[in-house]
Coordinates of C-alpha atoms in Angstrom, one line a residue:
X199 CA 30.4 -8.1 23.9
X200 CA 26.8 -9.0 23.6
X201 CA 27.4 -12.7 23.4
X202 CA 24.7 -15.2 25.0
X203 CA 26.7 -18.3 26.7
X204 CA 25.1 -21.5 27.4
X205 CA 27.1 -23.9 29.3
X206 CA 26.8 -27.9 29.0
X207 CA 28.0 -30.4 31.3
X208 CA 27.1 -34.0 32.4
X209 CA 27.6 -35.7 35.7
X210 CA 29.8 -38.2 34.0
X211 CA 32.1 -36.0 32.5
X212 CA 34.7 -33.2 33.3
X213 CA 34.1 -31.4 30.0
X214 CA 32.3 -28.2 30.0
X215 CA 31.0 -27.0 26.7
X216 CA 30.1 -23.4 25.9
X217 CA 28.0 -22.0 23.1
X218 CA 28.2 -18.5 22.1
X219 CA 25.3 -17.0 20.1
X220 CA 25.6 -13.3 18.6
X221 CA 22.7 -11.8 19.2
X222 CA 22.8 -9.3 16.2
X223 CA 23.2 -12.6 14.0
X224 CA 20.2 -14.3 15.7
X225 CA 18.1 -11.2 14.9
X226 CA 19.4 -10.8 11.5
X227 CA 18.4 -14.4 10.8
X228 CA 14.7 -13.8 12.1
X229 CA 14.3 -10.6 10.5
X230 CA 15.9 -11.2 7.0
X231 CA 17.6 -7.6 7.4
X232 CA 21.1 -6.5 8.2
X233 CA 21.5 -4.5 11.3
X234 CA 24.2 -1.9 12.4
X235 CA 25.9 -2.5 15.4
X236 CA 26.1 0.2 17.8
X237 CA 29.6 1.4 18.9
X238 CA 29.0 2.2 22.4
X239 CA 26.9 -0.6 24.0
X240 CA 23.3 -1.4 24.1
X241 CA 20.8 1.2 25.3
X242 CA 17.2 1.0 25.6
X243 CA 14.7 3.4 26.5
X244 CA 11.7 2.0 28.3
X245 CA 8.4 3.7 28.3
X246 CA 6.0 3.7 31.0
X247 CA 3.3 1.1 30.3
X248 CA -0.2 2.5 30.9
X249 CA -3.2 0.3 31.7
X250 CA -5.1 0.1 28.5
X251 CA -8.4 -0.8 30.2
X252 CA -10.0 -1.7 33.5
X253 CA -10.7 -5.1 32.5
X254 CA -7.2 -6.2 32.3
X255 CA -6.4 -9.4 31.0
X256 CA -9.5 -9.8 29.1
X257 CA -8.8 -10.3 25.2
X258 CA -11.3 -8.7 22.6
X259 CA -13.8 -10.9 20.9
X260 CA -13.7 -10.9 17.1
X261 CA -16.6 -9.4 15.4
X262 CA -18.7 -11.3 12.6
X263 CA -16.6 -10.9 9.3
X264 CA -18.1 -8.2 7.2
X265 CA -19.7 -9.1 3.5
X266 CA -18.9 -8.1 0.1
X267 CA -15.6 -6.8 1.1
X268 CA -14.5 -4.4 -2.0
X269 CA -11.3 -2.7 -0.5
X270 CA -9.0 -1.2 -3.2
X271 CA -7.5 1.9 -4.5
X272 CA -5.1 2.7 -7.3
X273 CA -2.0 4.1 -6.6
X274 CA -2.2 7.4 -8.2
X275 CA 1.8 7.6 -8.4
X276 CA 2.5 4.5 -10.3
X277 CA -0.5 5.0 -12.5
X278 CA 0.7 8.4 -13.7
X279 CA 4.3 7.0 -14.2
X280 CA 2.8 4.3 -16.4
X281 CA 0.7 6.7 -18.4
X282 CA 3.4 9.4 -19.0
X283 CA 6.3 6.8 -19.2
X284 CA 8.5 9.1 -16.7
X285 CA 9.3 9.0 -13.0
X286 CA 7.6 11.1 -10.8
X287 CA 9.3 13.0 -7.8
X288 CA 7.0 11.8 -5.1
X289 CA 8.6 13.8 -2.2
X290 CA 7.9 17.3 -4.1
X291 CA 4.8 19.2 -3.3
X292 CA 4.7 19.9 -7.4
X293 CA 3.5 16.1 -7.6
X294 CA 0.3 16.8 -6.7
X295 CA -0.2 19.2 -9.6
X296 CA 0.9 16.3 -11.9
X297 CA -1.4 13.9 -10.4
X298 CA -4.3 16.1 -10.8
X299 CA -3.4 17.1 -14.5
X300 CA -2.8 13.6 -15.6
X301 CA -5.6 12.0 -13.7
X302 CA -8.2 15.1 -14.6
X303 CA -9.2 15.5 -11.1
X304 CA -8.7 17.9 -8.3
X305 CA -6.0 16.6 -6.0
X306 CA -8.3 17.0 -3.0
X307 CA -11.1 15.2 -4.8
X308 CA -8.7 12.2 -5.8
X309 CA -9.1 10.3 -2.6
X310 CA -12.6 10.1 -1.7
X311 CA -15.1 7.7 -3.3
X312 CA -17.9 10.5 -3.2
X313 CA -16.1 12.2 -5.8
X314 CA -16.0 9.3 -8.4
X315 CA -12.3 9.3 -8.5
X316 CA -10.4 7.0 -11.1
X317 CA -8.4 5.5 -8.2
X318 CA -11.7 3.6 -7.8
X319 CA -12.3 2.6 -11.2
X320 CA -14.8 0.0 -11.3
X321 CA -16.2 0.4 -7.7
X322 CA -19.2 2.6 -6.6
X323 CA -19.8 4.3 -3.3
X324 CA -22.8 2.6 -0.8
X325 CA -23.4 6.0 0.7
X326 CA -25.7 4.6 3.4
X327 CA -22.9 2.0 4.7
X328 CA -20.0 3.9 3.6
X329 CA -18.6 1.4 1.9
X330 CA -17.7 0.0 -1.8
X331 CA -19.7 -1.9 -4.2
X332 CA -18.7 -3.4 -7.5
X333 CA -20.0 -1.9 -10.8
X334 CA -21.1 -4.3 -13.6
X335 CA -19.1 -4.3 -16.6
X336 CA -22.3 -2.8 -18.5
X337 CA -21.7 0.4 -16.4
X338 CA -18.3 0.8 -17.5
X339 CA -17.6 3.1 -20.4
X340 CA -14.5 3.7 -22.6
X341 CA -13.9 7.3 -23.5
X342 CA -12.5 8.5 -26.7
X343 CA -10.6 11.4 -27.5
X344 CA -13.4 13.5 -28.7
X345 CA -15.0 12.8 -25.7
X346 CA -12.5 14.7 -23.4
X347 CA -12.4 17.5 -25.8
X348 CA -13.5 20.8 -24.0
X349 CA -15.6 23.9 -25.6
X350 CA -14.0 27.0 -26.8
X351 CA -14.8 29.5 -23.8
X352 CA -12.7 32.5 -25.5
X353 CA -16.0 34.2 -26.7
X354 CA -18.0 33.9 -23.3
X355 CA -18.7 37.1 -22.1
X356 CA -22.1 36.7 -20.3
X357 CA -23.3 34.0 -17.9
X358 CA -25.9 33.0 -20.5
X359 CA -23.3 32.6 -23.0
X360 CA -22.6 29.3 -21.0
X361 CA -25.5 27.8 -21.4
X362 CA -25.4 27.8 -25.1
X363 CA -22.3 26.0 -24.7
X364 CA -24.5 23.3 -22.9
X365 CA -24.3 24.2 -19.3
X366 CA -27.8 23.6 -18.4
X367 CA -29.4 24.5 -15.0
X368 CA -26.8 27.1 -14.2
X369 CA -28.8 28.5 -11.3
X370 CA -28.8 25.1 -9.9
X371 CA -25.2 24.3 -10.3
X372 CA -23.0 23.3 -7.4
X373 CA -20.2 25.6 -6.6
X374 CA -16.9 24.3 -5.1
X375 CA -15.4 27.9 -4.5
X376 CA -16.3 31.3 -4.5
X377 CA -14.0 34.1 -3.6
X378 CA -13.8 38.0 -4.3
X379 CA -10.8 39.9 -5.2
X380 CA -10.3 43.5 -6.4
X381 CA -14.1 43.5 -6.9
X382 CA -14.4 40.6 -8.9
X383 CA -15.9 37.2 -8.1
X384 CA -14.0 34.1 -8.9
X385 CA -16.3 31.1 -9.1
X386 CA -15.1 27.3 -9.3
X387 CA -18.1 25.2 -10.7
X388 CA -18.8 21.4 -11.4
X389 CA -19.1 21.8 -15.1
X390 CA -18.9 17.7 -16.4
X391 CA -21.8 18.2 -18.5
X392 CA -19.6 20.2 -21.2
X393 CA -16.1 18.8 -20.0
X394 CA -15.9 15.2 -19.4
X395 CA -13.1 13.6 -17.4
X396 CA -11.9 10.2 -16.5
X397 CA -13.8 8.7 -13.5
X398 CA -14.7 5.5 -11.6
X399 CA -17.0 4.5 -14.5
X400 CA -15.5 6.3 -17.5
X401 CA -11.9 5.4 -18.5
X402 CA -9.9 5.9 -21.5
X403 CA -8.7 2.6 -23.2
X404 CA -5.4 2.5 -21.8
X405 CA -6.5 3.1 -18.0
X406 CA -9.1 0.6 -18.5
X407 CA -6.6 -2.1 -19.5
X408 CA -3.9 -0.7 -16.6
X409 CA -6.3 -0.8 -13.8
X410 CA -9.8 -2.3 -14.6
X411 CA -10.7 -6.0 -14.5
X412 CA -13.1 -5.7 -17.3
X413 CA -11.4 -6.4 -20.6
X414 CA -12.8 -4.3 -23.7
X415 CA -10.1 -6.0 -26.0
X416 CA -9.9 -9.5 -26.9
X417 CA -7.2 -11.9 -26.8
X418 CA -3.9 -12.2 -24.5
X419 CA -3.6 -9.6 -22.0
X420 CA -0.7 -7.3 -21.6
X421 CA -0.8 -3.7 -20.3
X422 CA -0.3 -1.2 -22.5
X423 CA 3.2 0.2 -23.3
X424 CA 4.3 -2.7 -21.3
X425 CA 6.1 -6.1 -21.9
X426 CA 6.4 -9.2 -20.1
X427 CA 10.3 -9.7 -19.2
X428 CA 12.4 -12.2 -17.8
X429 CA 14.0 -10.1 -14.9
X430 CA 16.4 -12.7 -13.4
X431 CA 19.2 -11.2 -15.2
X432 CA 18.1 -7.6 -13.9
X433 CA 18.6 -9.1 -10.5
X434 CA 21.9 -9.1 -10.7
X435 CA 22.4 -5.7 -12.8
X436 CA 20.3 -4.1 -10.0
X437 CA 22.1 -5.5 -7.1
X438 CA 24.6 -2.7 -7.4
X439 CA 21.7 -0.6 -6.1
X440 CA 21.2 -2.5 -2.9
X441 CA 25.4 -2.6 -2.6
X442 CA 25.6 1.1 -2.9
X443 CA 22.6 1.6 -0.6
X444 CA 24.2 -0.5 2.2
X445 CA 27.3 1.3 2.1
X446 CA 28.1 3.6 5.3
X447 CA 29.1 6.8 4.1
X448 CA 31.8 8.6 6.1
X449 CA 32.5 12.0 6.2
X450 CA 35.4 13.8 7.9
X451 CA 34.5 15.5 11.1
X452 CA 31.0 14.3 10.8
X453 CA 29.0 11.6 12.4
X454 CA 28.9 8.5 10.3
X455 CA 25.6 8.0 8.1
X456 CA 24.5 4.9 7.3
X457 CA 22.3 4.0 4.3
X458 CA 20.2 1.1 3.7
X459 CA 17.9 -0.3 1.1
X460 CA 14.9 -2.5 1.8
X461 CA 13.1 -4.8 -0.7
X462 CA 9.5 -3.7 0.9
X463 CA 6.5 -4.8 -1.1
X464 CA 5.1 -1.4 -2.9
X465 CA 1.8 -1.1 -5.0
X466 CA 1.9 -0.6 -8.6
X467 CA -0.8 1.1 -10.6
X468 CA -3.5 -1.7 -10.0
X469 CA -6.0 -1.0 -7.3
X470 CA -5.1 -3.9 -4.9
X471 CA -3.9 -2.2 -2.2
X472 CA -5.8 -4.8 0.1
X473 CA -3.4 -7.5 -1.5
X474 CA 0.2 -5.5 -1.0
X475 CA -0.8 -4.3 2.5
X476 CA -1.4 -7.8 3.6
X477 CA 1.6 -9.0 1.8
X478 CA 3.8 -6.6 3.6
X479 CA 1.8 -7.3 7.0
X480 CA 3.0 -10.9 6.7
X481 CA 6.5 -10.2 5.7
X482 CA 7.2 -7.7 8.4
X483 CA 5.7 -9.9 11.3
X484 CA 7.2 -12.8 10.1
X485 CA 9.5 -12.9 7.2
X486 CA 10.0 -16.7 7.5
X487 CA 6.6 -17.0 5.9
X488 CA 7.7 -15.2 2.6
X489 CA 9.8 -17.3 -0.1
X490 CA 12.2 -14.6 -1.0
X491 CA 14.8 -17.3 -2.7
X492 CA 15.0 -15.4 -6.1
X493 CA 18.7 -15.8 -6.4
X494 CA 19.6 -19.6 -5.8
X495 CA 19.9 -20.9 -9.4
X496 CA 23.3 -21.6 -10.3
X497 CA 22.8 -23.6 -13.4
X498 CA 22.2 -21.3 -16.7
X499 CA 20.1 -24.0 -18.0
X500 CA 18.1 -24.6 -14.8
X501 CA 14.2 -23.8 -15.1
X502 CA 14.1 -20.7 -13.1
X503 CA 10.8 -20.3 -11.1
X504 CA 9.7 -19.5 -7.6
X505 CA 7.3 -21.6 -5.7
X506 CA 4.6 -19.8 -3.6
X507 CA 2.0 -21.6 -1.4
X508 CA -1.4 -20.1 -0.9
X509 CA -4.2 -21.3 1.4
X510 CA -7.9 -21.9 0.6
X511 CA -10.1 -19.5 2.9
X512 CA -13.0 -19.6 0.9
X513 CA -15.1 -16.6 -0.9
X514 CA -14.0 -14.2 -3.6
X515 CA -10.4 -14.1 -4.6
X516 CA -9.7 -17.8 -3.4
X517 CA -8.7 -20.9 -4.8
X518 CA -7.8 -24.4 -3.3
X519 CA -4.8 -24.8 -1.1
X520 CA -1.9 -25.4 -3.6
X521 CA 1.9 -24.1 -4.2
X522 CA 1.8 -21.8 -7.7
X523 CA 5.0 -21.7 -9.5
X524 CA 5.8 -18.6 -11.7
X525 CA 8.6 -17.9 -13.8
X526 CA 10.7 -14.3 -13.6
X527 CA 8.8 -12.4 -16.2
X528 CA 6.7 -9.6 -15.1
X529 CA 5.5 -6.5 -16.8
X530 CA 7.6 -3.8 -17.6
X531 CA 7.0 -0.3 -18.9
X532 CA 8.7 0.1 -22.2
X533 CA 9.5 3.7 -21.5
X534 CA 10.9 3.9 -18.3
X535 CA 12.0 0.3 -17.8
X536 CA 10.2 0.0 -14.2
X537 CA 7.6 -2.7 -13.3
X538 CA 4.1 -1.6 -13.9
X539 CA 2.6 -3.4 -10.9
X540 CA 4.0 -4.2 -7.5
X541 CA 7.6 -3.9 -7.2
X542 CA 10.1 -3.5 -4.0
X543 CA 10.6 -0.3 -2.5
X544 CA 14.4 -0.3 -3.5
X545 CA 14.1 -1.4 -7.0
X546 CA 16.4 -4.2 -6.6
X547 CA 14.4 -7.3 -6.0
X548 CA 11.4 -9.0 -7.5
X549 CA 10.0 -11.3 -5.1
X550 CA 7.0 -8.8 -4.2
X551 CA 6.4 -8.7 -8.2
X552 CA 6.2 -12.6 -8.3
X553 CA 3.9 -12.8 -5.0
X554 CA 1.6 -10.6 -6.8
X555 CA 1.8 -12.5 -10.3
X556 CA 1.7 -15.8 -8.4
X557 CA -1.6 -14.8 -6.7
X558 CA -3.3 -13.5 -9.8
X559 CA -2.3 -16.9 -11.4
X560 CA -3.8 -18.7 -8.3
X561 CA -7.3 -16.9 -8.0
X562 CA -7.9 -17.0 -11.6
X563 CA -6.9 -20.9 -12.1
X564 CA -4.6 -19.9 -14.9
X565 CA -1.9 -22.0 -16.2
X566 CA -0.5 -19.1 -18.2
X567 CA 2.8 -17.3 -17.0
X568 CA 1.0 -14.0 -17.9
X569 CA -1.8 -14.0 -15.8
X570 CA -4.2 -10.6 -16.1
X571 CA -2.8 -8.6 -12.8
X572 CA -6.0 -6.5 -12.9
X573 CA -8.0 -9.6 -11.6
X574 CA -6.7 -8.8 -8.1
X575 CA -8.8 -5.5 -8.4
X576 CA -10.2 -5.3 -5.2
X577 CA -10.6 -7.7 -2.0
X578 CA -10.3 -8.5 1.9
X579 CA -7.0 -7.6 3.1
X580 CA -7.5 -9.7 6.5
X581 CA -8.3 -12.9 4.4
X582 CA -5.4 -12.1 2.1
X583 CA -2.9 -12.4 5.0
X584 CA -4.5 -15.7 6.1
X585 CA -4.2 -17.0 2.5
X586 CA -0.6 -16.1 2.6
X587 CA 0.6 -17.5 6.2
X588 CA -2.3 -20.2 6.3
X589 CA -3.5 -18.8 9.8
X590 CA -7.3 -17.8 10.7
X591 CA -8.5 -14.3 9.7
X592 CA -10.1 -12.3 12.8
X593 CA -12.0 -9.1 12.2
X594 CA -12.9 -6.1 14.3
X595 CA -15.1 -3.1 13.4
X596 CA -13.8 -0.2 14.8
X597 CA -17.1 1.4 15.7
X598 CA -17.9 -1.3 18.1
X599 CA -15.0 -0.8 20.2
X600 CA -13.4 2.1 22.1
X601 CA -10.1 3.7 20.8
X602 CA -8.5 2.4 23.9
X603 CA -9.4 -0.9 23.2
X604 CA -8.2 -1.0 19.4
X605 CA -4.9 0.3 20.6
X606 CA -5.0 -2.5 23.4
X607 CA -5.6 -5.0 20.5
X608 CA -2.5 -3.7 18.4
X609 CA -0.5 -4.0 21.5
X610 CA -1.4 -7.3 22.5
X611 CA 0.0 -8.7 19.0
X612 CA 3.5 -6.5 19.4
X613 CA 6.6 -7.2 21.1
X614 CA 8.9 -4.2 21.7
X615 CA 6.6 -1.8 19.8
X616 CA 6.7 -4.1 16.7
X617 CA 3.9 -6.7 15.6
X618 CA 4.6 -10.3 15.7
X619 CA 1.1 -11.4 14.2
X620 CA 0.3 -9.8 11.0
X621 CA -2.4 -7.1 11.1
X622 CA -3.9 -4.9 8.2
X623 CA -6.7 -2.3 8.6
X624 CA -9.0 -0.4 5.8
X625 CA -10.7 2.9 6.0
X626 CA -14.2 3.8 5.2
X627 CA -15.4 4.8 1.6
X628 CA -16.0 8.2 2.0
X629 CA -15.4 11.0 4.6
X630 CA -14.5 14.6 4.9
X631 CA -10.9 13.4 6.3
X632 CA -10.2 11.8 2.9
X633 CA -8.4 14.8 1.3
X634 CA -4.8 13.7 0.6
X635 CA -2.5 10.7 -0.3
X636 CA -1.7 9.9 3.6
X637 CA -5.1 8.7 4.5
X638 CA -7.2 7.6 1.5
X639 CA -10.8 6.3 1.6
X640 CA -11.5 2.4 0.8
X641 CA -7.7 1.8 1.3
X642 CA -5.9 -0.8 3.0
X643 CA -2.9 -0.4 5.3
X644 CA -0.3 -2.5 7.2
X645 CA -0.5 -2.2 10.9
X646 CA 3.3 -2.3 12.1
X647 CA 2.9 -1.3 15.8
X648 CA 2.7 1.4 18.2
X649 CA 4.3 4.3 19.7
X650 CA 4.3 7.1 22.3
X651 CA 4.6 10.8 21.8
X652 CA 4.3 12.9 25.1
X653 CA 1.0 11.5 26.9
X654 CA -0.6 10.2 23.5
X655 CA -0.3 6.7 22.1
X656 CA -0.4 6.0 18.1
X657 CA -0.6 3.2 15.9
X658 CA 1.9 2.9 13.3
X659 CA 0.8 2.2 9.8
X660 CA 2.1 2.0 6.3
X661 CA 0.4 2.9 2.9
X662 CA 1.3 0.4 0.3
X663 CA 1.8 3.0 -2.1
X664 CA 5.1 3.4 -0.6
X665 CA 4.5 7.3 -0.4
X666 CA 4.3 9.9 2.3
X667 CA 2.7 13.0 1.3
X668 CA 4.8 15.9 0.8
X669 CA 4.7 18.2 3.8
X670 CA 2.6 21.4 3.1
X671 CA -0.2 19.7 1.1
X672 CA -2.6 19.0 3.8
X673 CA -3.0 19.1 7.6
X674 CA -3.7 15.9 9.4
X675 CA -4.6 16.2 13.1
X676 CA -3.2 13.5 15.6
X677 CA -1.1 12.2 12.6
X678 CA 2.8 11.7 12.9
X679 CA 3.8 12.1 9.3
X680 CA 7.7 11.2 9.9
X681 CA 8.9 8.6 12.0
X682 CA 12.5 8.3 12.9
X683 CA 14.2 5.5 14.8
X684 CA 14.5 7.6 17.8
X685 CA 10.5 7.8 18.1
X686 CA 9.8 4.3 16.9
X687 CA 12.9 1.8 16.7
X688 CA 11.5 -0.6 14.3
X689 CA 11.7 2.4 11.8
X690 CA 15.3 1.2 11.1
X691 CA 14.2 -1.7 9.6
X692 CA 12.1 -0.6 6.7
X693 CA 11.9 2.3 3.7
X694 CA 10.0 5.3 5.0
X695 CA 8.0 5.8 2.3
X696 CA 4.4 5.5 3.3
X697 CA 5.2 5.2 7.2
X698 CA 3.1 7.1 9.2
X699 CA 1.3 6.9 12.9
X700 CA -2.1 7.8 13.8
X701 CA -3.3 8.5 17.4
X702 CA -5.9 6.0 18.5
X703 CA -8.9 8.0 18.6
X704 CA -8.1 9.5 15.1
X705 CA -7.6 5.8 14.0
X706 CA -10.9 4.9 15.0
X707 CA -12.5 7.8 13.1
X708 CA -10.9 7.2 10.1
X709 CA -10.7 3.4 9.8
X710 CA -13.6 1.0 9.4
X711 CA -12.1 -2.3 10.4
X712 CA -9.0 -4.0 11.7
X713 CA -7.8 -7.6 11.5
X714 CA -5.4 -10.3 12.5
X715 CA -4.2 -13.3 11.0
X716 CA -3.1 -15.9 13.6

């Protein structure tokens, strides 16, 4: 069942030759992933194809590329894990409290640049154009422990006592929240004048060395509480994770449950969401563009390196077209023994880490095997896709096109609901919709395809943080927070962390630009 048969015969010969091609083997070779074969034949559900525009057959024309693209947001989960040296349960609602406490910022203020969040360290908000600008090194300040100390509030009995503690202009202070309960008023005030916290400009030395591109310490760079380690041996130690993950679990009297692990690139505690989103988009659309041959070394004495080619596309974060070789050393946290920066979603492969390392080595022109990963601080996700696959970048500004046209653009670059040309998109730097970790300001996302639900059409996206916000923390209109293969069949080919779908009009509202590299 399922074989494709081709017959070959010549007029001068009585021999007929038949070639059988297993479609599953062919698809697995194209995708670089294992597929689970159905037991009861193939079934396909076909949605009604709805007209996208009255101008059928006309392709959207790209817009002029934007200037000074500084897209990037630190992965708060990875940053907190690097700071505390422990793993965080990203699927628990309590993770929001951990992020808020460790990063000294209310959870709902972490994801918008207007709040000067530490996730945008080294960047400032251009309120007029709703985009990010780089801060100069002189604008950055290193906080010491005494700077973070809070005053003693135990003896405050009257409001004017707060003025004696340094809280000036009390009558003009901004109130975040006010409510009455049992005849008592509860106020939440912004009091940074008497209690400093980390921000986009003010960082502790540890956070600065982890995420900022500006070095405050001379000499060889190595992330705090981290060590560069050769991960080749760990590949074979961790291969059991993938073997266990790929085992089909059987339970008596129940349906078979298949568990799979995927090596999807996931952002670490750097702010290079633009690079990781681009890397995954290329990998998703055409896996053959990515060199994942990290287990091909048979000779123990062989010099183990991965060769990766990048292409010159001009501008910032760029270099001449060349093939970069990197060894298998990556920064590992000394406390939890996990990669500090980019890693695979299943933790059982290191090619995503090596791509990030090679890109940092390429743009800095460094010959060291320990390049400064933080130099990939912020950038252009569309150009990054072109630098990886060698194609041309094309940009589309969402405010210049209708929601229907943007959806049509995605559909034009898809086959069977999945992109065949890599696509990324990035959000505005500020807006009332950026209050949680699903949709984040000044952040890059991979565009994976499109889907339907009822009479609505959705654009499928992936957050490079590899985390879907726990249910109940926020309410997002026109957003599907969970996608199963029944809703979107390509969901069977990737990890679901960070995967969601946004209705086309909501996409236009939240995202500033979308781009293709083809």
